[in-house]
mmCIF file of C-alpha atoms and ligand atoms in Angstrom:
data_model
loop_
_atom_site.group_PDB
_atom_site.id
_atom_site.type_symbol
_atom_site.label_atom_id
_atom_site.label_comp_id
_atom_site.label_asym_id
_atom_site.label_seq_id
_atom_site.Cartn_x
_atom_site.Cartn_y
_atom_site.Cartn_z
ATOM 1 C CA MET A 313 35.826 73.534 224.595
ATOM 2 C CA LYS A 314 33.280 73.692 227.350
ATOM 3 C CA VAL A 315 30.880 70.319 227.229
ATOM 4 C CA LEU A 316 28.583 69.518 228.405
ATOM 5 C CA SER A 317 28.213 65.774 229.555
ATOM 6 C CA VAL A 318 24.270 64.902 230.252
ATOM 7 C CA VAL A 319 24.498 60.597 232.349
ATOM 8 C CA GLY A 320 21.615 59.587 233.997
ATOM 9 C CA ALA A 321 22.030 55.743 234.165
ATOM 10 C CA ARG A 322 23.966 53.048 235.571
ATOM 11 C CA PRO A 323 26.074 51.276 232.223
ATOM 12 C CA GLN A 324 25.868 55.804 231.905
ATOM 13 C CA PHE A 325 29.026 56.136 234.667
ATOM 14 C CA VAL A 326 30.614 53.559 233.773
ATOM 15 C CA LYS A 327 30.813 55.061 229.887
ATOM 16 C CA CYS A 328 31.837 58.278 231.183
ATOM 17 C CA ALA A 329 34.537 57.899 233.421
ATOM 18 C CA PRO A 330 37.400 57.490 230.998
ATOM 19 C CA VAL A 331 36.041 59.944 228.287
ATOM 20 C CA SER A 332 35.700 62.507 231.094
ATOM 21 C CA ARG A 333 39.241 62.535 232.217
ATOM 22 C CA GLU A 334 40.068 63.015 229.069
ATOM 23 C CA LEU A 335 38.251 65.813 228.147
ATOM 24 C CA ARG A 336 39.269 67.342 231.720
ATOM 25 C CA LYS A 337 42.718 67.283 229.689
ATOM 26 C CA VAL A 338 41.824 69.324 227.382
ATOM 27 C CA HIS A 339 37.851 70.896 228.170
ATOM 28 C CA GLU A 340 35.972 72.590 230.526
ATOM 29 C CA GLU A 341 33.489 69.789 231.731
ATOM 30 C CA VAL A 342 29.973 70.529 233.168
ATOM 31 C CA LEU A 343 27.906 67.393 234.517
ATOM 32 C CA VAL A 344 24.771 66.620 234.762
ATOM 33 C CA HIS A 345 23.090 64.269 236.606
ATOM 34 C CA THR A 346 19.686 63.431 235.419
ATOM 35 C CA GLY A 347 18.858 61.923 238.550
ATOM 36 C CA GLN A 348 16.956 58.543 236.203
ATOM 37 C CA HIS A 349 19.321 55.890 238.821
ATOM 38 C CA TYR A 350 18.895 57.478 242.536
ATOM 39 C CA ASP A 351 19.419 54.259 244.121
ATOM 40 C CA TYR A 352 22.871 53.808 246.420
ATOM 41 C CA LEU A 353 23.666 50.687 244.331
ATOM 42 C CA LEU A 354 22.902 52.218 240.783
ATOM 43 C CA SER A 355 24.744 55.324 240.924
ATOM 44 C CA GLU A 356 26.597 56.538 244.127
ATOM 45 C CA VAL A 357 28.992 53.446 244.030
ATOM 46 C CA PHE A 358 30.110 54.221 240.436
ATOM 47 C CA PHE A 359 30.950 57.380 240.893
ATOM 48 C CA ARG A 360 32.586 56.547 244.190
ATOM 49 C CA ASP A 361 34.524 53.953 242.720
ATOM 50 C CA LEU A 362 35.603 55.059 239.318
ATOM 51 C CA GLY A 363 36.504 58.384 240.493
ATOM 52 C CA ILE A 364 33.777 60.622 238.432
ATOM 53 C CA PRO A 365 34.018 63.554 239.842
ATOM 54 C CA ALA A 366 31.233 64.887 241.651
ATOM 55 C CA PRO A 367 28.095 66.310 240.170
ATOM 56 C CA ASP A 368 28.099 70.534 238.768
ATOM 57 C CA HIS A 369 24.345 69.979 238.874
ATOM 58 C CA HIS A 370 21.910 66.897 239.798
ATOM 59 C CA LEU A 371 18.053 66.860 238.403
ATOM 60 C CA GLU A 372 17.394 64.569 240.513
ATOM 61 C CA VAL A 373 14.295 63.804 237.846
ATOM 62 C CA GLY A 374 13.656 59.615 239.165
ATOM 63 C CA SER A 375 11.475 57.785 238.160
ATOM 64 C CA GLY A 376 8.306 57.725 236.391
ATOM 65 C CA SER A 377 6.713 56.394 232.815
ATOM 66 C CA HIS A 378 8.136 57.274 229.827
ATOM 67 C CA GLY A 379 6.605 60.294 228.846
ATOM 68 C CA VAL A 380 7.004 62.180 232.414
ATOM 69 C CA GLN A 381 10.282 61.443 233.194
ATOM 70 C CA THR A 382 11.589 62.468 229.111
ATOM 71 C CA GLY A 383 9.660 65.381 230.129
ATOM 72 C CA ARG A 384 10.584 66.454 233.234
ATOM 73 C CA MET A 385 14.638 65.880 232.300
ATOM 74 C CA LEU A 386 14.372 68.329 229.128
ATOM 75 C CA ALA A 387 12.338 70.952 230.998
ATOM 76 C CA ALA A 388 14.753 70.458 233.609
ATOM 77 C CA ILE A 389 18.635 70.041 230.438
ATOM 78 C CA GLU A 390 17.019 72.983 228.800
ATOM 79 C CA GLU A 391 17.102 75.574 232.031
ATOM 80 C CA VAL A 392 21.108 74.366 232.624
ATOM 81 C CA ILE A 393 22.082 74.454 228.727
ATOM 82 C CA ALA A 394 20.612 78.924 229.450
ATOM 83 C CA LYS A 395 22.635 78.906 232.087
ATOM 84 C CA GLU A 396 26.003 77.187 231.347
ATOM 85 C CA GLU A 397 25.811 78.144 227.260
ATOM 86 C CA PRO A 398 28.088 74.989 226.552
ATOM 87 C CA GLU A 399 29.422 75.283 223.649
ATOM 88 C CA ILE A 400 28.738 71.282 222.975
ATOM 89 C CA VAL A 401 26.496 69.005 224.465
ATOM 90 C CA LEU A 402 27.224 64.841 224.866
ATOM 91 C CA VAL A 403 25.060 61.984 225.695
ATOM 92 C CA TYR A 404 25.719 58.207 226.062
ATOM 93 C CA GLY A 405 24.266 55.194 224.768
ATOM 94 C CA ASP A 406 21.064 54.552 224.673
ATOM 95 C CA THR A 407 19.072 55.779 227.855
ATOM 96 C CA ASN A 408 16.313 58.205 228.441
ATOM 97 C CA SER A 409 18.515 60.409 229.827
ATOM 98 C CA THR A 410 20.426 60.907 226.285
ATOM 99 C CA LEU A 411 16.770 61.568 224.374
ATOM 100 C CA ALA A 412 16.444 64.017 226.535
ATOM 101 C CA GLY A 413 20.276 65.570 226.327
ATOM 102 C CA ALA A 414 20.415 65.296 222.836
ATOM 103 C CA LEU A 415 16.776 66.828 222.382
ATOM 104 C CA ALA A 416 17.630 70.181 225.106
ATOM 105 C CA ALA A 417 20.868 70.630 223.414
ATOM 106 C CA ALA A 418 18.992 70.141 218.774
ATOM 107 C CA LYS A 419 16.000 72.738 219.870
ATOM 108 C CA MET A 420 18.854 75.167 221.152
ATOM 109 C CA HIS A 421 20.944 75.191 218.303
ATOM 110 C CA VAL A 422 23.886 73.333 220.465
ATOM 111 C CA PRO A 423 25.454 71.105 218.875
ATOM 112 C CA VAL A 424 25.039 67.306 220.264
ATOM 113 C CA ALA A 425 27.798 64.574 220.480
ATOM 114 C CA HIS A 426 26.840 60.654 221.018
ATOM 115 C CA VAL A 427 28.989 58.709 222.971
ATOM 116 C CA GLU A 428 27.983 54.491 221.303
ATOM 117 C CA ALA A 429 26.585 56.800 218.234
ATOM 118 C CA GLY A 430 24.902 53.819 215.319
ATOM 119 C CA LEU A 431 24.097 51.463 216.871
ATOM 120 C CA ARG A 432 20.586 48.965 216.085
ATOM 121 C CA SER A 433 18.895 46.123 217.375
ATOM 122 C CA PHE A 434 16.319 46.538 215.069
ATOM 123 C CA ASP A 435 13.505 46.442 217.301
ATOM 124 C CA ARG A 436 11.232 50.263 217.553
ATOM 125 C CA ARG A 437 9.363 48.148 220.702
ATOM 126 C CA MET A 438 12.387 49.209 222.926
ATOM 127 C CA PRO A 439 12.761 52.061 224.058
ATOM 128 C CA GLU A 440 16.218 52.049 223.787
ATOM 129 C CA GLU A 441 16.298 51.487 220.356
ATOM 130 C CA VAL A 442 13.563 54.375 219.218
ATOM 131 C CA ASN A 443 16.337 56.962 222.283
ATOM 132 C CA ARG A 444 18.752 55.720 220.053
ATOM 133 C CA VAL A 445 17.412 56.295 216.547
ATOM 134 C CA LEU A 446 16.339 60.012 217.374
ATOM 135 C CA THR A 447 19.484 61.178 219.271
ATOM 136 C CA ASP A 448 21.581 59.473 216.035
ATOM 137 C CA HIS A 449 19.319 61.426 213.861
ATOM 138 C CA CYS A 450 19.970 64.928 216.033
ATOM 139 C CA SER A 451 23.805 64.795 216.881
ATOM 140 C CA ASP A 452 26.320 66.205 215.028
ATOM 141 C CA LEU A 453 28.857 64.288 215.713
ATOM 142 C CA LEU A 454 28.026 60.371 215.987
ATOM 143 C CA PHE A 455 31.427 58.067 217.877
ATOM 144 C CA CYS A 456 30.937 54.351 216.961
ATOM 145 C CA PRO A 457 32.332 52.063 219.240
ATOM 146 C CA THR A 458 32.265 49.447 216.197
ATOM 147 C CA ALA A 459 32.222 49.378 211.802
ATOM 148 C CA THR A 460 29.047 48.469 211.994
ATOM 149 C CA ALA A 461 28.074 50.448 214.376
ATOM 150 C CA VAL A 462 29.239 53.401 210.600
ATOM 151 C CA GLY A 463 27.695 50.552 208.497
ATOM 152 C CA ASN A 464 24.421 51.017 210.509
ATOM 153 C CA LEU A 465 24.484 55.448 209.960
ATOM 154 C CA ALA A 466 24.968 54.736 206.798
ATOM 155 C CA ALA A 467 21.966 52.722 205.982
ATOM 156 C CA GLU A 468 19.895 55.486 207.311
ATOM 157 C CA GLY A 469 22.288 58.334 205.381
ATOM 158 C CA VAL A 470 23.473 59.862 208.559
ATOM 159 C CA THR A 471 27.048 59.561 206.882
ATOM 160 C CA ALA A 472 28.631 63.319 208.741
ATOM 161 C CA GLY A 473 30.458 63.882 211.726
ATOM 162 C CA VAL A 474 30.665 59.920 212.297
ATOM 163 C CA HIS A 475 33.596 58.216 213.306
ATOM 164 C CA LEU A 476 34.535 55.011 214.528
ATOM 165 C CA THR A 477 36.418 55.881 217.555
ATOM 166 C CA GLY A 478 36.351 52.136 219.099
ATOM 167 C CA ASP A 479 33.948 51.214 222.453
ATOM 168 C CA VAL A 480 34.859 53.435 225.417
ATOM 169 C CA MET A 481 33.971 50.636 227.383
ATOM 170 C CA VAL A 482 37.062 48.529 226.450
ATOM 171 C CA ASP A 483 38.881 51.790 228.025
ATOM 172 C CA ALA A 484 37.093 51.596 231.605
ATOM 173 C CA LEU A 485 37.812 47.857 231.030
ATOM 174 C CA ARG A 486 40.798 48.024 230.847
ATOM 175 C CA GLU A 487 41.865 50.157 233.176
ATOM 176 C CA ASN A 488 39.565 48.524 235.991
ATOM 177 C CA LEU A 489 39.933 44.775 235.867
ATOM 178 C CA PRO A 490 43.075 45.609 237.641
ATOM 179 C CA LEU A 491 41.837 46.986 240.096
ATOM 180 C CA ALA A 492 38.528 44.332 240.006
ATOM 181 C CA ARG A 493 40.856 41.286 240.831
ATOM 182 C CA GLU A 494 43.185 43.526 243.417
ATOM 183 C CA ARG A 495 39.864 45.219 245.028
ATOM 184 C CA SER A 496 36.949 42.125 244.853
ATOM 185 C CA THR A 497 36.188 40.021 247.802
ATOM 186 C CA ALA A 498 33.146 38.905 245.644
ATOM 187 C CA LEU A 499 33.689 35.297 244.661
ATOM 188 C CA ALA A 500 35.125 34.411 248.572
ATOM 189 C CA ASP A 501 31.866 36.221 249.909
ATOM 190 C CA PHE A 502 29.666 34.325 248.433
ATOM 191 C CA GLY A 503 31.637 31.304 248.909
ATOM 192 C CA LEU A 504 32.107 30.701 245.250
ATOM 193 C CA SER A 505 35.043 28.827 243.162
ATOM 194 C CA PRO A 506 36.095 29.919 239.365
ATOM 195 C CA LYS A 507 33.603 28.517 236.211
ATOM 196 C CA GLY A 508 31.860 27.075 239.016
ATOM 197 C CA TYR A 509 29.096 29.064 239.372
ATOM 198 C CA TYR A 510 26.513 31.109 236.976
ATOM 199 C CA LEU A 511 25.833 34.305 236.324
ATOM 200 C CA ALA A 512 22.246 36.539 235.895
ATOM 201 C CA THR A 513 21.247 39.842 235.651
ATOM 202 C CA VAL A 514 17.941 40.453 234.094
ATOM 203 C CA HIS A 515 15.960 44.056 233.533
ATOM 204 C CA ARG A 516 14.361 44.534 230.088
ATOM 205 C CA ALA A 517 10.977 45.428 230.787
ATOM 206 C CA GLY A 518 10.481 43.295 227.906
ATOM 207 C CA ASN A 519 11.448 40.431 230.198
ATOM 208 C CA THR A 520 10.865 42.390 233.507
ATOM 209 C CA ASP A 521 7.235 43.165 232.674
ATOM 210 C CA ASP A 522 5.845 40.187 230.638
ATOM 211 C CA PRO A 523 5.242 37.688 233.930
ATOM 212 C CA ALA A 524 5.133 34.675 231.570
ATOM 213 C CA ALA A 525 8.670 35.087 229.757
ATOM 214 C CA LEU A 526 9.854 36.685 234.070
ATOM 215 C CA ARG A 527 8.617 33.177 234.575
ATOM 216 C CA ALA A 528 9.811 31.209 232.425
ATOM 217 C CA ILE A 529 13.851 32.886 232.738
ATOM 218 C CA MET A 530 13.601 32.099 236.708
ATOM 219 C CA GLU A 531 12.445 28.393 235.666
ATOM 220 C CA ALA A 532 15.332 27.983 233.703
ATOM 221 C CA PHE A 533 18.113 29.627 236.144
ATOM 222 C CA SER A 534 16.489 26.892 238.507
ATOM 223 C CA ARG A 535 17.041 24.097 236.130
ATOM 224 C CA LEU A 536 20.934 24.644 235.893
ATOM 225 C CA ASP A 537 23.742 22.282 236.857
ATOM 226 C CA GLY A 538 25.234 24.727 239.102
ATOM 227 C CA PRO A 539 24.223 27.862 241.177
ATOM 228 C CA VAL A 540 23.330 31.269 239.705
ATOM 229 C CA VAL A 541 25.260 34.464 240.904
ATOM 230 C CA PHE A 542 21.544 37.142 239.969
ATOM 231 C CA PRO A 543 22.139 40.887 241.319
ATOM 232 C CA VAL A 544 18.793 42.107 241.075
ATOM 233 C CA HIS A 545 17.929 44.976 239.405
ATOM 234 C CA PRO A 546 15.251 47.303 241.372
ATOM 235 C CA ARG A 547 12.230 47.260 239.080
ATOM 236 C CA THR A 548 13.132 43.326 238.302
ATOM 237 C CA GLN A 549 13.358 42.971 242.353
ATOM 238 C CA LYS A 550 9.109 44.071 241.935
ATOM 239 C CA LYS A 551 8.200 42.187 239.171
ATOM 240 C CA LEU A 552 9.004 39.033 241.200
ATOM 241 C CA ALA A 553 7.398 40.210 244.249
ATOM 242 C CA GLY A 554 4.289 41.425 242.325
ATOM 243 C CA TYR A 555 4.049 38.344 240.263
ATOM 244 C CA GLY A 556 4.688 35.939 243.535
ATOM 245 C CA ILE A 557 8.245 34.157 241.745
ATOM 246 C CA VAL A 558 10.233 32.943 244.072
ATOM 247 C CA PRO A 559 13.268 32.541 242.744
ATOM 248 C CA ALA A 560 14.779 28.702 243.503
ATOM 249 C CA ALA A 561 17.479 27.604 246.326
ATOM 250 C CA ASN A 562 20.397 27.651 243.803
ATOM 251 C CA VAL A 563 19.701 30.629 242.254
ATOM 252 C CA ARG A 564 21.404 33.357 244.727
ATOM 253 C CA VAL A 565 19.566 36.233 244.484
ATOM 254 C CA VAL A 566 22.041 39.290 245.987
ATOM 255 C CA GLU A 567 21.723 43.171 245.353
ATOM 256 C CA PRO A 568 22.794 45.148 242.090
ATOM 257 C CA LEU A 569 27.203 45.129 242.652
ATOM 258 C CA PRO A 570 29.853 47.844 242.749
ATOM 259 C CA TYR A 571 31.155 48.130 238.728
ATOM 260 C CA PHE A 572 34.594 46.376 240.376
ATOM 261 C CA ASP A 573 32.832 43.291 242.148
ATOM 262 C CA MET A 574 30.300 43.149 239.213
ATOM 263 C CA LEU A 575 33.728 42.473 237.019
ATOM 264 C CA ALA A 576 35.456 40.078 239.681
ATOM 265 C CA LEU A 577 32.118 37.915 239.772
ATOM 266 C CA LEU A 578 31.950 38.190 235.505
ATOM 267 C CA SER A 579 35.510 37.486 234.380
ATOM 268 C CA GLY A 580 34.670 34.497 236.740
ATOM 269 C CA ALA A 581 32.233 32.714 235.580
ATOM 270 C CA ARG A 582 31.310 29.738 233.592
ATOM 271 C CA ALA A 583 28.562 32.071 232.104
ATOM 272 C CA VAL A 584 26.596 34.403 232.069
ATOM 273 C CA LEU A 585 22.505 34.802 231.479
ATOM 274 C CA THR A 586 22.024 38.652 230.352
ATOM 275 C CA ASP A 587 19.602 41.416 228.674
ATOM 276 C CA SER A 588 21.714 44.086 229.008
ATOM 277 C CA GLY A 589 23.380 45.356 225.959
ATOM 278 C CA GLY A 590 26.894 46.608 227.814
ATOM 279 C CA VAL A 591 27.134 42.347 230.124
ATOM 280 C CA GLN A 592 26.972 40.718 226.454
ATOM 281 C CA LYS A 593 30.357 43.092 224.730
ATOM 282 C CA GLU A 594 32.009 42.825 228.803
ATOM 283 C CA ALA A 595 31.777 39.296 228.486
ATOM 284 C CA TYR A 596 32.787 39.093 224.778
ATOM 285 C CA ILE A 597 35.553 41.374 226.231
ATOM 286 C CA LEU A 598 37.074 38.753 229.604
ATOM 287 C CA GLU A 599 35.575 35.246 227.156
ATOM 288 C CA VAL A 600 33.514 34.337 228.911
ATOM 289 C CA PRO A 601 30.586 33.063 226.908
ATOM 290 C CA CYS A 602 27.221 34.837 226.520
ATOM 291 C CA VAL A 603 23.898 33.319 226.851
ATOM 292 C CA THR A 604 21.369 36.272 225.563
ATOM 293 C CA LEU A 605 17.909 36.886 227.312
ATOM 294 C CA ARG A 606 16.683 38.073 223.972
ATOM 295 C CA GLU A 607 15.936 36.983 220.573
ATOM 296 C CA ASN A 608 18.036 40.286 219.130
ATOM 297 C CA THR A 609 21.363 42.569 220.566
ATOM 298 C CA GLU A 610 22.409 45.291 219.085
ATOM 299 C CA TRP A 611 26.343 43.708 219.843
ATOM 300 C CA VAL A 612 26.330 42.150 217.066
ATOM 301 C CA GLU A 613 29.665 40.592 216.801
ATOM 302 C CA THR A 614 29.984 39.059 219.817
ATOM 303 C CA ILE A 615 27.578 36.514 218.768
ATOM 304 C CA GLU A 616 29.039 35.835 215.034
ATOM 305 C CA ASP A 617 32.706 35.528 217.294
ATOM 306 C CA GLY A 618 30.657 33.040 219.041
ATOM 307 C CA TRP A 619 30.749 34.268 222.270
ATOM 308 C CA ASN A 620 27.834 35.281 222.894
ATOM 309 C CA VAL A 621 23.997 33.353 221.260
ATOM 310 C CA LEU A 622 20.143 34.825 222.543
ATOM 311 C CA VAL A 623 17.702 32.684 223.407
ATOM 312 C CA GLY A 624 14.664 35.327 224.182
ATOM 313 C CA ALA A 625 13.217 34.082 227.074
ATOM 314 C CA ASP A 626 12.612 30.075 226.569
ATOM 315 C CA ALA A 627 13.235 28.378 229.455
ATOM 316 C CA ASP A 628 14.627 25.176 227.018
ATOM 317 C CA ARG A 629 17.079 27.301 224.970
ATOM 318 C CA ILE A 630 17.999 28.780 227.412
ATOM 319 C CA VAL A 631 19.010 25.795 229.401
ATOM 320 C CA ALA A 632 20.434 24.220 226.523
ATOM 321 C CA GLU A 633 22.574 26.923 225.597
ATOM 322 C CA ALA A 634 23.884 27.910 229.523
ATOM 323 C CA GLU A 635 25.321 24.660 229.591
ATOM 324 C CA ARG A 636 26.694 24.160 226.250
ATOM 325 C CA ALA A 637 28.778 27.433 226.551
ATOM 326 C CA GLY A 638 31.726 25.344 227.048
ATOM 327 C CA GLY A 639 31.376 23.777 224.342
ATOM 328 C CA ALA A 640 30.973 25.890 220.842
ATOM 329 C CA ARG A 641 33.915 27.031 218.530
ATOM 330 C CA ARG A 642 35.273 30.668 219.191
ATOM 331 C CA GLN A 643 37.771 32.659 217.942
ATOM 332 C CA HIS A 644 38.268 36.776 219.408
ATOM 333 C CA SER A 645 38.473 40.029 217.783
ATOM 334 C CA ALA A 646 40.068 44.274 218.706
ATOM 335 C CA ARG A 647 36.028 44.119 217.083
ATOM 336 C CA PHE A 648 35.637 46.778 220.091
ATOM 337 C CA GLY A 649 38.321 49.046 219.449
ATOM 338 C CA ASP A 650 41.910 49.113 221.280
ATOM 339 C CA GLY A 651 40.996 50.832 224.764
ATOM 340 C CA HIS A 652 42.163 54.522 223.301
ATOM 341 C CA ALA A 653 38.494 55.859 222.115
ATOM 342 C CA ALA A 654 37.990 58.166 224.801
ATOM 343 C CA ALA A 655 41.375 59.661 224.402
ATOM 344 C CA ARG A 656 40.022 60.180 220.337
ATOM 345 C CA ILE A 657 36.449 60.987 221.232
ATOM 346 C CA ALA A 658 37.905 63.924 223.323
ATOM 347 C CA ALA A 659 40.668 65.510 220.037
ATOM 348 C CA ILE A 660 37.585 65.139 217.634
ATOM 349 C CA ILE A 661 35.834 67.328 219.341
ATOM 350 C CA ALA A 662 38.363 69.929 220.085
ATOM 351 C CA GLU A 663 38.756 69.723 216.590
ATOM 352 C CA TYR A 664 35.155 70.058 216.161
ATOM 353 C CA GLU A 665 34.472 73.683 214.339
ATOM 354 C CA PRO A 666 30.402 73.271 214.321
HETATM 355 C C1 UD1 B 1894 17.174 51.995 232.423
HETATM 356 C C2 UD1 B 1894 17.737 52.185 230.429
HETATM 357 C C3 UD1 B 1894 18.405 51.197 230.489
HETATM 358 C C4 UD1 B 1894 19.334 50.587 231.266
HETATM 359 C C5 UD1 B 1894 19.324 50.716 232.063
HETATM 360 C C6 UD1 B 1894 20.241 50.447 232.894
HETATM 361 C C7 UD1 B 1894 15.193 53.674 229.349
HETATM 362 C C8 UD1 B 1894 14.707 53.493 229.259
HETATM 363 N N1 UD1 B 1894 15.751 52.429 230.145
HETATM 364 O O1 UD1 B 1894 16.824 51.146 232.712
HETATM 365 O O2 UD1 B 1894 18.851 50.958 228.664
HETATM 366 O O3 UD1 B 1894 19.707 49.186 230.596
HETATM 367 O O4 UD1 B 1894 19.013 52.364 232.574
HETATM 368 O O5 UD1 B 1894 20.275 49.794 234.232
HETATM 369 O O6 UD1 B 1894 16.259 54.627 229.575
HETATM 370 N N2 UD1 B 1894 14.344 52.254 240.037
HETATM 371 C C9 UD1 B 1894 15.035 51.741 241.109
HETATM 372 N N3 UD1 B 1894 15.554 53.039 241.432
HETATM 373 C C10 UD1 B 1894 16.662 53.236 240.437
HETATM 374 C C11 UD1 B 1894 16.228 53.387 239.521
HETATM 375 C C12 UD1 B 1894 14.853 52.901 239.829
HETATM 376 O O7 UD1 B 1894 13.917 51.474 241.745
HETATM 377 O O8 UD1 B 1894 17.744 53.780 241.267
HETATM 378 C C13 UD1 B 1894 12.866 51.391 239.582
HETATM 379 C C14 UD1 B 1894 12.198 51.752 239.723
HETATM 380 O O9 UD1 B 1894 10.673 51.670 239.569
HETATM 381 C C15 UD1 B 1894 11.724 52.115 238.655
HETATM 382 C C16 UD1 B 1894 12.209 51.429 236.902
HETATM 383 O O10 UD1 B 1894 13.345 50.375 238.038
HETATM 384 O O11 UD1 B 1894 10.801 52.165 237.671
HETATM 385 C C17 UD1 B 1894 13.673 51.316 236.212
HETATM 386 O O12 UD1 B 1894 14.430 52.305 235.552
HETATM 387 P P1 UD1 B 1894 13.636 53.193 234.457
HETATM 388 O O13 UD1 B 1894 15.142 54.276 235.180
HETATM 389 O O14 UD1 B 1894 13.027 53.642 234.561
HETATM 390 O O15 UD1 B 1894 15.132 52.193 233.884
HETATM 391 P P2 UD1 B 1894 15.622 50.662 233.696
HETATM 392 O O16 UD1 B 1894 15.270 49.772 233.639
HETATM 393 O O17 UD1 B 1894 16.945 51.235 234.746
#
């Protein structure tokens, strides 16, 4: 099959690395980078570290409002599809790049395959939730990471083309954790000892675009009983500066981390505080307690098994749960798959007949 894969944002680079490798064993892959993320540390470093092939098309769409960004991508991806004439278009996750890829293909009658289908936070105010729902409803192949995701799709009447493959982030993590442990010097570089620090990430619009929420989160970090390593997303950096919020002395603000350093710091942390989806799941797999700075999550398994807790942007709840993180009762299961999701996806695509 000629598969056109569309990626554009940091988590999509992580997800596409194992899938691209498996695809290229049996299919022809054309890789499209929309340019949604363009900073070296959000994009190029992932291609380098994860050995992702250079994109065949770089659309250089860049930042903008949702309408502007998605619209530019839609027009540009349409041109690439017309030129390349793929037999299937593969999209990942829930970003504006995902929706643009899916919509461009569906309107051109090219089958759409969605990696990470069926996730729901049931919060339509999140741009990602709109992207997920719309992408799933115009997809022909839906690769679900979990049984919960399959159930979510069934509840919306989507059953055709649905496959429970497991989560490709497990594939990426299994493969890269040994490399991260071998290559990353992040703990020593930051002068940290294992379990002697917290790790934090904040980038969701719901937190960054609300000064009161961002202030409460930063206040909570200042009250934690240890150093907080805070790799800061460019949008968050801009918002902190714009609101005049100065992180406290125990908060170590650092640039976005390459994947290996992120894995090393995450696996060594006492707990992670985050509003990212992917980090909640990585924490679960690495058996690191997670405190999620949101009121909902699409990764409910992490909550059910006791590794994750939702605290929103409430400073007292954040501090209490972060400091309690070592004490909760937990269980662990292979609810995100066995690390062979990418191979399954390549095999299902090989058998697909539109
Ligand atoms: C996007 C995804 C989000 C995902 C996240 C991963 C959407 C709607 N959101 O959010 O689901 O979790 O990626 O990081 O698609 N910026 C830079 N340099 C860059 C990219 C962005 O400075 O390379 C700044 C710009 O000011 C930009 C802002 O970050 O306006 C937001 O970027 P954008 O791509 O719109 O969304 P993310 O917040 O990164």
